[in-house]
Amino acid sequence: MGKPFRRWWQAALAGFGMLVATSASAQLFDVSRLDGDPVPLEVLSGRHQGEFASVEGQAIHETSRRPRWWRLTAREAVQPADAPNLILRFPYLNHVEVWRPGDAIPVRRGLVGDDADLEFSTRALVVPLPQGLATGESIYLRVSALSPTPMAVDIEPLAAVHRHDLRHVALRTFVLGTLVVLALLAVGFWVGIGERSYAYLSLTLAAQAFYLACMGGEIRAVPWLAELVGSDPRVGRMFGLLGVLASNSFVALYLNLPERHVRFMRALHGCNAVLLALLLANIGSAAGWLGWVANVVFLLSAVMTFAASVTGAWARQREAYFMVLSWAPMVALVMLRMGELLGGWRNPEWMEYAFPIGLAMGGLVLTIGLTDHMHQMRRDRDHASRLATYDVLTGALTRSAINERLEALAEAAQRGRRPLSVVFFDIDHFKRINDAHGHRVGDQTLRIVALRTRNRLRTYDLFGRYGGDEILVVLPDTQLREALCVAENLRAAVNCRPLSIDNRLFTTTLSLGVAELHHGETVEKLLERADAALYASKAAGRDRVTGYTASRLRTTSATPVANTADSVV
């Protein structure tokens, strides 16, 4: 077992190495850095030539907040025929002053602020090299780093710059558009449903969109905000901190961590406490270490979230599957990002797109997951509502449900001066059936009786189990004379033939009481009169219908007879 495991581990390390390796390309420059900020005239005159320290790779990675000098020395000639441009990829909040060979005045570049070149996308800082470069010529850069992210250095002809810009704009538009649309959808669901999870998800997505726009430079579309962001990294950092806080709150609510995973809930509480402290500190200070601590806490939050999701998925928690699908790539991307910021490796260019795309796709998966969660809750609620509305055995309305509907129908009948009648009935000697043959036969008897009688009613008549074997039928727009006929029809539907249960025949009859709603009468009084009519049928020998008129009870035998308006069939 040890050998296959070692082989798997070696393959995983090899794959990880390929993942984080920089795309192979010829090294165009020797990159070196001056640890200091002398005046430009001294640097350009060569006075500090020997003080530049060589740096490996093709990237400018400045972690100090103070301006620093960098030198790019061409290893081979760059011909001017293709309109070459010096490219500093993904500068984020960094500002750069560039002295080309022969320049006395620098070219200033930044994604936001007065140095922004709006002819190009936010993918890179672009500095034209109209004269090209001779082998051994140097370009000097004075870098003011507001974000500690590496800027890859390259040379691209103008046609390639435009081509890559188009791709960059398409990808960033997709990412930011997806986040904004999902945030707006979440707000709509929150307002419409009132579910707090959607509020936290909306805040998470909106904060992520603003953070990406601030760091990536798209915020320059809003000049006054771009001016603030370009000179102060605290704005973008604030959105990032808010996004992580909202995300942790969403995860806790979505996975129900306080009840299911208390330890993970405590860990996220700790992360949130640190994030709140960082948010307050960020208001008063733009120190670089705040960003480092925030990134570490973000990584810890991501790991805690992923661990809680895996634990929930192992316990077959439906919501956790969506969290695993959403956070698995994000944890890997965050770790790769942190490794680059700490100087452990240089990520390939596609990583700059993978991280925001991962955020957008994660938000989409969580939106789908939360929608699925809401659907499941609605299904559970509908099931519970159905159990509260309909009797499981007979399919009839429950007592509370038919009472509620009877109140509404009675109020409408009183208001519109329309007739309404009710029929109370139960199964004769039902207790004797239960005692002699068992409750299973009794249940089957009740179910068959309910089926036979309900099939004799109109679609808008109400049929409810009032208790035990007692059934209440509500007949809208029905006078007493018509209700008596309906009741006789119900009685005949049961005693017309025996019930067949377990290959045995059981003769069953009904006793029924009928009453019509009087003007100004309450529902309680109406039911009392119908119930009195039912007991009158029982007292008269069962298997018969009794009607309760305004002045008296009228009962008939099992054989129907003709009636006047106040009589009973």
Coordinates of C-alpha atoms in Angstrom, one line a residue:
M1 CA 0.0 0.0 0.0
G2 CA 2.9 2.3 0.7
K3 CA 4.3 2.2 -2.8
P4 CA 1.0 3.2 -4.6
F5 CA 0.5 5.9 -2.1
R6 CA 4.0 7.3 -2.8
R7 CA 3.3 7.2 -6.5
W8 CA 0.1 9.0 -6.0
W9 CA 1.8 11.7 -3.9
Q10 CA 4.6 12.1 -6.4
A11 CA 2.0 12.5 -9.2
A12 CA 0.1 15.1 -7.1
L13 CA 3.3 17.1 -6.5
A14 CA 4.2 17.0 -10.2
G15 CA 0.7 18.2 -11.1
F16 CA 0.8 20.9 -8.5
G17 CA 4.2 22.0 -9.9
M18 CA 2.8 22.2 -13.4
L19 CA -0.1 24.2 -12.1
V20 CA 1.9 26.9 -10.4
A21 CA 4.7 27.0 -13.0
T22 CA 5.0 30.1 -15.1
S23 CA 4.2 29.7 -18.8
A24 CA 7.4 29.0 -20.7
S25 CA 8.6 32.1 -22.6
A26 CA 11.9 33.5 -23.5
Q27 CA 13.3 35.9 -20.9
L28 CA 13.5 39.3 -22.5
F29 CA 15.0 41.3 -19.7
D30 CA 17.5 41.1 -16.9
V31 CA 15.5 42.4 -13.9
S32 CA 17.2 44.2 -11.0
R33 CA 16.0 46.3 -8.1
L34 CA 17.5 49.2 -6.2
D35 CA 16.7 49.2 -2.5
G36 CA 16.1 52.9 -2.1
D37 CA 14.6 56.0 -3.7
P38 CA 17.3 58.3 -4.9
V39 CA 16.5 61.3 -7.1
P40 CA 15.9 60.3 -10.8
L41 CA 18.9 62.3 -12.1
E42 CA 21.3 60.2 -10.0
V43 CA 19.7 56.9 -11.1
L44 CA 19.6 57.9 -14.8
S45 CA 23.2 59.2 -14.8
G46 CA 24.4 55.7 -13.6
R47 CA 25.6 56.8 -10.2
H48 CA 23.8 53.9 -8.5
Q49 CA 24.4 51.4 -11.3
G50 CA 26.3 48.9 -9.1
E51 CA 23.7 49.0 -6.4
F52 CA 21.0 47.3 -8.4
A53 CA 20.5 43.7 -7.2
S54 CA 19.5 41.1 -9.7
V55 CA 16.0 39.6 -9.4
E56 CA 15.0 36.2 -10.8
G57 CA 12.2 35.9 -13.2
Q58 CA 10.3 38.3 -15.4
A59 CA 8.2 40.2 -12.9
I60 CA 8.3 43.2 -10.7
H61 CA 7.2 42.2 -7.2
E62 CA 7.3 45.2 -4.9
T63 CA 6.2 44.6 -1.3
S64 CA 7.3 47.9 0.2
R65 CA 4.9 50.8 0.3
R66 CA 7.8 53.2 -0.3
P67 CA 8.8 54.0 -3.9
R68 CA 11.5 51.7 -5.3
W69 CA 13.6 51.7 -8.5
W70 CA 13.7 48.8 -10.9
R71 CA 15.8 48.3 -14.0
L72 CA 14.9 46.2 -17.1
T73 CA 17.9 45.5 -19.3
A74 CA 17.1 44.1 -22.8
R75 CA 18.8 40.8 -23.4
E76 CA 18.2 41.1 -27.2
A77 CA 17.2 43.9 -29.5
V78 CA 13.5 44.9 -29.8
Q79 CA 12.8 46.2 -33.3
P80 CA 10.5 49.2 -33.7
A81 CA 8.8 47.8 -36.8
D82 CA 6.0 46.1 -34.9
A83 CA 5.2 49.1 -32.7
P84 CA 6.4 47.3 -29.5
N85 CA 5.1 48.2 -26.1
L86 CA 6.4 47.5 -22.6
I87 CA 3.7 45.6 -20.8
L88 CA 3.3 45.4 -17.0
R89 CA 0.5 42.9 -16.5
F90 CA -2.0 43.1 -13.7
P91 CA -0.6 46.1 -11.8
Y92 CA -3.8 46.6 -9.7
L93 CA -3.3 49.7 -7.5
N94 CA 0.4 50.1 -8.3
H95 CA 1.6 53.3 -10.0
V96 CA 4.8 53.4 -12.2
E97 CA 7.0 56.1 -13.6
V98 CA 8.9 54.8 -16.7
W99 CA 12.1 56.2 -18.2
R100 CA 12.9 54.8 -21.6
P101 CA 16.3 55.3 -23.2
G102 CA 16.7 59.0 -23.9
D103 CA 13.7 60.1 -21.8
A104 CA 14.2 63.2 -19.6
I105 CA 10.6 63.1 -18.5
P106 CA 9.0 59.8 -17.3
V107 CA 5.9 58.2 -18.7
R108 CA 3.5 57.8 -15.8
R109 CA 1.1 54.9 -15.7
G110 CA -1.6 53.6 -13.3
L111 CA -5.0 51.9 -13.8
V112 CA -6.8 54.7 -11.9
G113 CA -6.3 58.4 -11.3
D114 CA -4.6 61.0 -13.6
D115 CA -2.0 58.4 -14.7
A116 CA -4.6 56.1 -16.2
D117 CA -4.3 55.5 -20.0
L118 CA -7.9 54.9 -21.1
E119 CA -6.9 53.8 -24.6
F120 CA -6.1 50.4 -23.1
S121 CA -7.9 48.0 -20.8
T122 CA -7.1 47.4 -17.2
R123 CA -5.2 44.2 -18.1
A124 CA -1.8 46.0 -18.0
L125 CA 0.1 49.2 -17.9
V126 CA 1.2 49.9 -21.5
V127 CA 4.2 52.0 -22.4
P128 CA 5.0 52.5 -26.1
L129 CA 8.6 51.9 -27.2
P130 CA 8.6 53.7 -30.6
Q131 CA 12.4 53.5 -30.9
G132 CA 12.6 49.9 -29.8
L133 CA 15.5 48.7 -27.6
A134 CA 19.0 47.8 -28.4
T135 CA 20.7 44.9 -26.8
G136 CA 21.9 46.0 -23.3
E137 CA 19.7 49.1 -23.2
S138 CA 17.8 49.7 -19.9
I139 CA 14.4 50.9 -18.9
Y140 CA 14.2 52.4 -15.4
L141 CA 11.0 52.2 -13.4
R142 CA 10.0 53.9 -10.2
V143 CA 7.3 51.8 -8.6
S144 CA 4.9 53.0 -6.0
A145 CA 3.2 49.8 -4.8
L146 CA -0.2 50.0 -3.1
S147 CA -0.8 46.2 -3.6
P148 CA 1.9 43.6 -3.1
T149 CA 1.1 41.7 -6.3
P150 CA 3.7 40.8 -8.9
M151 CA 3.6 42.6 -12.3
A152 CA 4.7 40.4 -15.1
V153 CA 7.0 42.2 -17.6
D154 CA 6.7 41.6 -21.3
I155 CA 7.0 43.1 -24.8
E156 CA 4.0 43.0 -27.1
P157 CA 3.3 44.5 -30.5
L158 CA 0.3 46.9 -30.6
A159 CA -1.9 44.4 -32.4
A160 CA -1.3 41.8 -29.7
V161 CA -2.0 44.4 -27.0
H162 CA -5.5 45.1 -28.6
R163 CA -6.2 41.4 -29.0
H164 CA -5.4 40.6 -25.4
D165 CA -7.3 43.6 -24.2
L166 CA -10.4 42.4 -26.0
R167 CA -10.1 39.0 -24.3
H168 CA -9.5 40.7 -20.9
V169 CA -12.5 43.0 -21.2
A170 CA -14.8 40.1 -22.2
L171 CA -13.7 38.0 -19.2
R172 CA -13.9 40.8 -16.7
T173 CA -17.3 41.9 -18.0
F174 CA -18.5 38.3 -17.6
V175 CA -17.2 38.1 -14.0
L176 CA -18.4 41.4 -12.8
G177 CA -21.7 41.2 -14.7
T178 CA -22.4 37.7 -13.2
L179 CA -21.7 38.9 -9.7
V180 CA -23.8 42.0 -10.0
V181 CA -26.7 40.1 -11.6
L182 CA -26.6 37.4 -8.9
A183 CA -26.4 40.1 -6.2
L184 CA -29.5 41.8 -7.6
L185 CA -31.4 38.4 -7.9
A186 CA -30.5 37.7 -4.3
V187 CA -31.8 41.1 -3.2
G188 CA -35.1 40.4 -5.1
F189 CA -35.4 37.0 -3.4
W190 CA -34.6 38.5 0.0
V191 CA -37.3 41.2 -0.4
G192 CA -39.9 38.8 -1.9
I193 CA -39.3 35.8 0.5
G194 CA -37.8 37.5 3.5
E195 CA -35.1 34.8 3.9
R196 CA -31.9 36.2 5.5
S197 CA -29.6 33.9 3.6
Y198 CA -30.3 35.8 0.5
A199 CA -29.4 39.1 2.2
Y200 CA -26.0 37.7 3.2
L201 CA -25.4 36.2 -0.2
S202 CA -26.3 39.5 -1.9
L203 CA -23.9 41.4 0.3
T204 CA -21.2 38.9 -0.3
L205 CA -21.6 39.0 -4.1
A206 CA -21.9 42.8 -4.2
A207 CA -18.8 43.3 -2.0
Q208 CA -16.8 40.9 -4.1
A209 CA -17.8 42.7 -7.3
F210 CA -16.7 46.1 -5.8
Y211 CA -13.5 44.6 -4.5
L212 CA -12.6 43.2 -7.9
A213 CA -13.6 46.4 -9.6
C214 CA -11.4 48.5 -7.2
M215 CA -8.4 46.2 -7.4
G216 CA -8.7 45.5 -11.1
G217 CA -9.2 49.1 -12.1
E218 CA -12.7 48.9 -13.6
I219 CA -13.8 51.4 -10.9
R220 CA -12.2 54.1 -13.1
A221 CA -15.6 54.2 -14.9
V222 CA -16.7 56.2 -11.9
P223 CA -14.2 59.1 -11.8
W224 CA -14.8 60.4 -8.3
L225 CA -14.6 57.0 -6.8
A226 CA -11.6 56.0 -8.9
E227 CA -9.7 59.0 -7.6
L228 CA -10.3 57.9 -4.0
V229 CA -9.4 54.3 -4.7
G230 CA -6.3 55.2 -6.7
S231 CA -4.8 57.0 -3.8
D232 CA -6.0 54.9 -0.9
P233 CA -6.1 51.1 -0.9
R234 CA -8.4 51.1 2.2
V235 CA -11.5 51.4 0.0
G236 CA -10.9 48.2 -1.9
R237 CA -9.7 46.4 1.3
M238 CA -12.9 47.5 3.1
F239 CA -15.1 45.9 0.4
G240 CA -12.9 42.7 0.6
L241 CA -13.3 42.5 4.4
L242 CA -17.1 43.1 4.1
G243 CA -17.3 40.4 1.5
V244 CA -15.6 37.8 3.8
L245 CA -17.7 38.8 6.8
A246 CA -20.9 38.5 4.8
S247 CA -19.7 35.2 3.3
N248 CA -19.0 33.7 6.8
S249 CA -22.4 34.8 8.0
F250 CA -24.0 33.3 4.9
V251 CA -22.2 30.0 5.4
A252 CA -23.2 29.8 9.1
L253 CA -26.9 30.4 8.3
Y254 CA -26.9 28.2 5.1
L255 CA -25.3 25.2 6.7
N256 CA -27.0 25.8 10.0
L257 CA -23.6 25.6 11.8
P258 CA -24.9 26.7 15.3
E259 CA -26.9 23.5 15.5
R260 CA -25.0 21.0 13.3
H261 CA -21.4 22.0 13.6
V262 CA -20.7 24.1 16.8
R263 CA -16.9 23.9 16.5
F264 CA -16.9 25.3 13.0
M265 CA -19.3 28.0 14.1
R266 CA -16.9 29.0 16.9
A267 CA -14.0 29.1 14.4
L268 CA -16.0 31.4 12.1
H269 CA -17.0 33.6 15.0
G270 CA -13.3 34.0 15.8
C271 CA -12.5 34.9 12.1
N272 CA -15.4 37.4 12.1
A273 CA -14.1 39.0 15.3
V274 CA -10.7 39.5 13.7
L275 CA -12.2 40.8 10.5
L276 CA -14.3 43.3 12.4
A277 CA -11.1 44.5 14.2
L278 CA -9.3 44.8 10.8
L279 CA -12.2 46.7 9.4
L280 CA -12.0 49.2 12.2
A281 CA -8.2 49.4 11.9
N282 CA -8.5 49.8 8.2
I283 CA -10.6 53.0 8.7
G284 CA -7.7 54.7 10.5
S285 CA -4.7 53.2 8.8
A286 CA -3.6 52.1 5.3
A287 CA -0.7 50.0 6.7
G288 CA 0.3 47.1 4.4
W289 CA 0.3 44.5 7.2
L290 CA -3.5 44.9 7.4
G291 CA -3.8 43.4 3.9
W292 CA -1.6 40.5 4.8
V293 CA -3.5 39.7 8.0
A294 CA -6.8 40.0 6.0
N295 CA -5.6 37.5 3.4
V296 CA -4.5 35.1 6.1
V297 CA -7.9 35.3 7.8
F298 CA -9.6 34.9 4.4
L299 CA -7.6 31.8 3.8
L300 CA -8.6 30.4 7.3
S301 CA -12.2 31.2 6.7
A302 CA -12.1 29.4 3.3
V303 CA -10.5 26.4 4.9
M304 CA -13.0 26.4 7.8
T305 CA -15.9 26.7 5.3
F306 CA -14.6 23.9 3.1
A307 CA -14.1 21.7 6.1
A308 CA -17.6 22.3 7.4
S309 CA -19.0 21.7 3.9
V310 CA -17.1 18.4 3.6
T311 CA -18.3 17.3 7.1
G312 CA -21.9 18.2 6.2
A313 CA -21.7 16.4 2.9
W314 CA -20.4 13.3 4.7
A315 CA -23.5 13.5 6.9
R316 CA -25.6 13.8 3.8
Q317 CA -26.6 17.4 4.4
R318 CA -28.0 18.5 1.0
E319 CA -26.9 22.1 1.3
A320 CA -23.3 21.0 2.0
Y321 CA -22.9 19.5 -1.5
F322 CA -23.4 22.9 -3.1
M323 CA -20.9 24.4 -0.7
V324 CA -18.3 21.8 -1.5
L325 CA -18.8 22.4 -5.2
S326 CA -18.5 26.1 -4.7
W327 CA -15.6 26.2 -2.3
A328 CA -13.3 23.4 -3.5
P329 CA -11.8 25.4 -6.4
M330 CA -11.8 28.6 -4.3
V331 CA -9.7 27.0 -1.5
A332 CA -7.1 25.9 -4.1
L333 CA -7.1 29.3 -5.8
V334 CA -6.7 31.2 -2.5
M335 CA -3.8 28.9 -1.5
L336 CA -2.1 29.5 -4.8
R337 CA -2.7 33.2 -4.5
M338 CA -1.3 33.3 -0.9
G339 CA 1.8 31.4 -2.0
E340 CA 2.5 33.9 -4.7
L341 CA 2.0 36.9 -2.4
L342 CA 4.4 35.2 0.1
G343 CA 7.0 34.8 -2.6
G344 CA 6.7 31.0 -2.8
W345 CA 6.1 30.8 -6.5
R346 CA 5.0 32.7 -9.5
N347 CA 1.5 31.8 -10.8
P348 CA 0.8 31.6 -14.5
E349 CA -1.2 34.5 -16.1
W350 CA -4.4 32.5 -16.3
M351 CA -4.5 32.6 -12.5
E352 CA -5.3 36.3 -12.6
Y353 CA -8.5 35.3 -14.4
A354 CA -9.2 32.0 -12.5
F355 CA -9.6 33.7 -9.2
P356 CA -12.4 36.2 -10.2
I357 CA -14.0 33.6 -12.4
G358 CA -13.9 31.2 -9.4
L359 CA -15.7 33.9 -7.3
A360 CA -18.4 34.3 -10.0
M361 CA -18.9 30.6 -10.5
G362 CA -19.0 30.0 -6.7
G363 CA -21.6 32.7 -6.4
L364 CA -23.7 31.1 -9.1
V365 CA -23.4 27.6 -7.5
L366 CA -24.4 29.1 -4.1
T367 CA -27.4 30.9 -5.7
I368 CA -28.5 27.7 -7.2
G369 CA -27.9 25.9 -3.9
L370 CA -29.9 28.5 -1.9
T371 CA -32.7 28.3 -4.4
D372 CA -32.7 24.5 -4.1
H373 CA -32.8 25.0 -0.3
M374 CA -35.7 27.3 -0.6
H375 CA -37.6 24.9 -2.8
Q376 CA -36.9 22.1 -0.3
M377 CA -38.2 24.3 2.6
R378 CA -41.3 25.1 0.5
R379 CA -41.9 21.4 -0.2
D380 CA -41.5 20.6 3.5
R381 CA -43.9 23.5 4.3
D382 CA -46.4 22.4 1.7
H383 CA -46.2 18.8 3.0
A384 CA -46.8 20.0 6.6
S385 CA -49.6 22.3 5.4
R386 CA -51.2 19.4 3.6
L387 CA -51.0 17.2 6.7
A388 CA -52.6 20.0 8.6
T389 CA -55.3 20.5 6.0
Y390 CA -56.2 17.0 4.9
D391 CA -56.8 13.9 6.9
V392 CA -54.3 11.1 6.0
L393 CA -56.8 8.2 6.3
T394 CA -59.8 9.6 4.4
G395 CA -58.4 12.4 2.3
A396 CA -61.0 14.7 3.8
L397 CA -60.3 18.2 5.2
T398 CA -59.2 18.3 8.8
R399 CA -61.5 19.8 11.5
S400 CA -59.5 23.1 11.6
A401 CA -59.4 23.4 7.8
I402 CA -63.1 22.8 7.2
N403 CA -64.0 25.1 10.2
E404 CA -61.9 27.9 8.6
R405 CA -63.5 27.5 5.2
L406 CA -67.0 27.2 6.7
E407 CA -66.5 30.5 8.5
A408 CA -65.5 32.2 5.2
L409 CA -68.5 30.6 3.3
A410 CA -70.9 31.6 6.0
E411 CA -69.8 35.2 6.1
A412 CA -70.1 35.4 2.3
A413 CA -73.5 33.7 2.4
Q414 CA -74.7 36.2 5.1
R415 CA -73.4 39.1 3.1
G416 CA -74.8 38.0 -0.2
R417 CA -78.1 36.6 1.3
R418 CA -77.4 33.2 -0.3
P419 CA -78.3 29.9 1.2
L420 CA -75.9 27.5 2.8
S421 CA -76.5 24.2 4.5
V422 CA -74.4 21.6 6.4
V423 CA -74.7 17.9 6.9
F424 CA -73.4 16.0 9.9
F425 CA -73.1 12.2 9.7
D426 CA -71.4 9.3 11.3
I427 CA -71.2 5.5 11.0
D428 CA -73.8 3.6 13.0
H429 CA -72.3 1.4 15.6
F430 CA -68.7 2.3 14.6
K431 CA -67.3 1.5 18.0
R432 CA -68.8 -2.0 17.8
I433 CA -66.9 -2.5 14.5
N434 CA -63.6 -1.5 16.0
D435 CA -64.1 -3.6 19.1
A436 CA -65.2 -6.7 17.2
H437 CA -62.9 -6.6 14.2
G438 CA -60.0 -4.3 15.2
H439 CA -59.0 -0.8 14.3
R440 CA -57.6 -1.8 10.9
V441 CA -61.0 -2.9 9.8
G442 CA -62.5 0.2 11.4
D443 CA -60.1 2.4 9.5
Q444 CA -60.9 0.6 6.2
T445 CA -64.6 1.1 6.9
L446 CA -64.2 4.8 7.5
R447 CA -62.0 5.1 4.3
I448 CA -64.6 3.3 2.1
V449 CA -67.5 5.3 3.6
A450 CA -65.7 8.5 3.0
L451 CA -64.9 7.5 -0.6
R452 CA -68.5 6.5 -1.4
T453 CA -70.1 9.6 0.2
R454 CA -67.6 12.1 -1.2
N455 CA -68.2 10.8 -4.7
R456 CA -71.9 11.8 -4.4
L457 CA -71.0 15.5 -3.8
R458 CA -70.4 18.4 -6.2
T459 CA -66.8 19.6 -6.8
Y460 CA -67.3 22.8 -4.8
D461 CA -68.9 21.1 -1.8
L462 CA -66.7 20.7 1.3
F463 CA -66.1 17.3 2.9
G464 CA -64.2 17.2 6.3
R465 CA -63.5 14.7 9.1
Y466 CA -64.7 16.4 12.2
G467 CA -63.6 13.8 14.7
G468 CA -63.5 10.0 14.9
D469 CA -66.1 8.7 12.4
E470 CA -68.0 12.0 12.4
I471 CA -68.1 13.8 9.0
L472 CA -69.1 17.4 8.2
V473 CA -70.3 18.3 4.7
V474 CA -70.8 21.9 3.7
L475 CA -73.1 22.7 0.8
P476 CA -72.8 26.2 -0.5
D477 CA -75.8 27.8 -2.3
T478 CA -78.0 25.0 -1.1
Q479 CA -81.4 25.3 0.7
L480 CA -82.6 22.9 3.4
R481 CA -84.9 21.0 1.0
E482 CA -82.0 20.4 -1.4
A483 CA -79.6 19.5 1.4
L484 CA -82.0 16.9 2.7
C485 CA -82.0 15.3 -0.7
V486 CA -78.1 15.3 -0.7
A487 CA -78.1 13.8 2.7
E488 CA -80.5 11.0 1.6
N489 CA -78.2 10.4 -1.4
L490 CA -75.2 10.0 1.0
R491 CA -77.1 7.6 3.2
A492 CA -78.1 5.5 0.2
A493 CA -74.5 5.4 -1.2
V494 CA -73.5 3.5 2.0
N495 CA -76.3 1.2 2.7
C496 CA -77.0 0.2 -0.9
R497 CA -74.5 -2.6 -0.7
P498 CA -72.2 -4.1 2.0
L499 CA -68.5 -3.1 2.4
S500 CA -66.0 -5.7 1.3
I501 CA -62.9 -5.7 3.6
D502 CA -60.4 -8.6 3.8
N503 CA -62.8 -10.8 1.7
R504 CA -65.6 -10.3 4.2
L505 CA -68.8 -8.3 3.8
F506 CA -69.9 -5.7 6.4
T507 CA -73.3 -4.0 6.4
T508 CA -72.9 -0.4 7.3
T509 CA -75.4 2.5 7.7
L510 CA -75.3 6.2 8.4
S511 CA -77.2 8.6 10.7
L512 CA -77.3 12.1 9.3
G513 CA -78.4 15.6 10.5
V514 CA -79.0 18.6 8.3
A515 CA -79.4 22.3 9.0
E516 CA -79.6 25.5 6.9
L517 CA -77.9 28.7 7.9
H518 CA -80.3 31.4 9.2
H519 CA -79.8 35.1 8.7
G520 CA -77.6 36.5 11.4
E521 CA -76.8 33.1 12.8
T522 CA -73.3 32.1 13.8
V523 CA -71.4 29.1 12.6
E524 CA -71.3 27.7 16.1
K525 CA -75.1 27.8 16.3
L526 CA -75.5 26.3 12.8
L527 CA -73.3 23.3 13.8
E528 CA -75.1 22.9 17.1
R529 CA -78.4 22.5 15.2
A530 CA -76.9 20.0 12.7
D531 CA -75.4 18.0 15.5
A532 CA -78.7 18.0 17.3
A533 CA -80.3 16.7 14.1
L534 CA -77.7 13.9 13.9
Y535 CA -78.4 12.7 17.5
A536 CA -82.1 12.8 16.7
S537 CA -81.5 10.4 13.8
K538 CA -79.7 8.1 16.2
A539 CA -82.4 8.3 18.8
A540 CA -85.0 7.5 16.1
G541 CA -83.3 4.2 15.2
R542 CA -80.3 5.2 13.0
D543 CA -80.0 4.8 9.3
R544 CA -82.0 7.9 8.6
V545 CA -81.8 11.7 7.9
T546 CA -83.1 14.4 10.3
G547 CA -83.5 18.0 9.3
Y548 CA -83.4 20.9 11.8
T549 CA -85.9 23.6 10.6
A550 CA -86.5 27.0 12.2
S551 CA -88.9 25.5 14.7
R552 CA -88.5 21.8 15.0
L553 CA -86.7 18.6 14.2
R554 CA -88.2 16.4 11.5
T555 CA -87.0 12.8 11.2
T556 CA -87.8 10.1 8.6
S557 CA -87.4 6.4 8.5
A558 CA -84.8 4.7 6.3
T559 CA -87.2 4.8 3.4
P560 CA -87.3 8.3 1.7
V561 CA -90.6 10.1 1.6
A562 CA -91.9 13.3 0.1
N563 CA -91.4 16.5 2.1
T564 CA -92.5 20.1 2.4
A565 CA -90.0 22.9 2.7
D566 CA -89.7 22.4 6.5
S567 CA -89.8 18.6 6.5
V568 CA -87.1 16.0 6.5
V569 CA -86.4 13.2 4.1

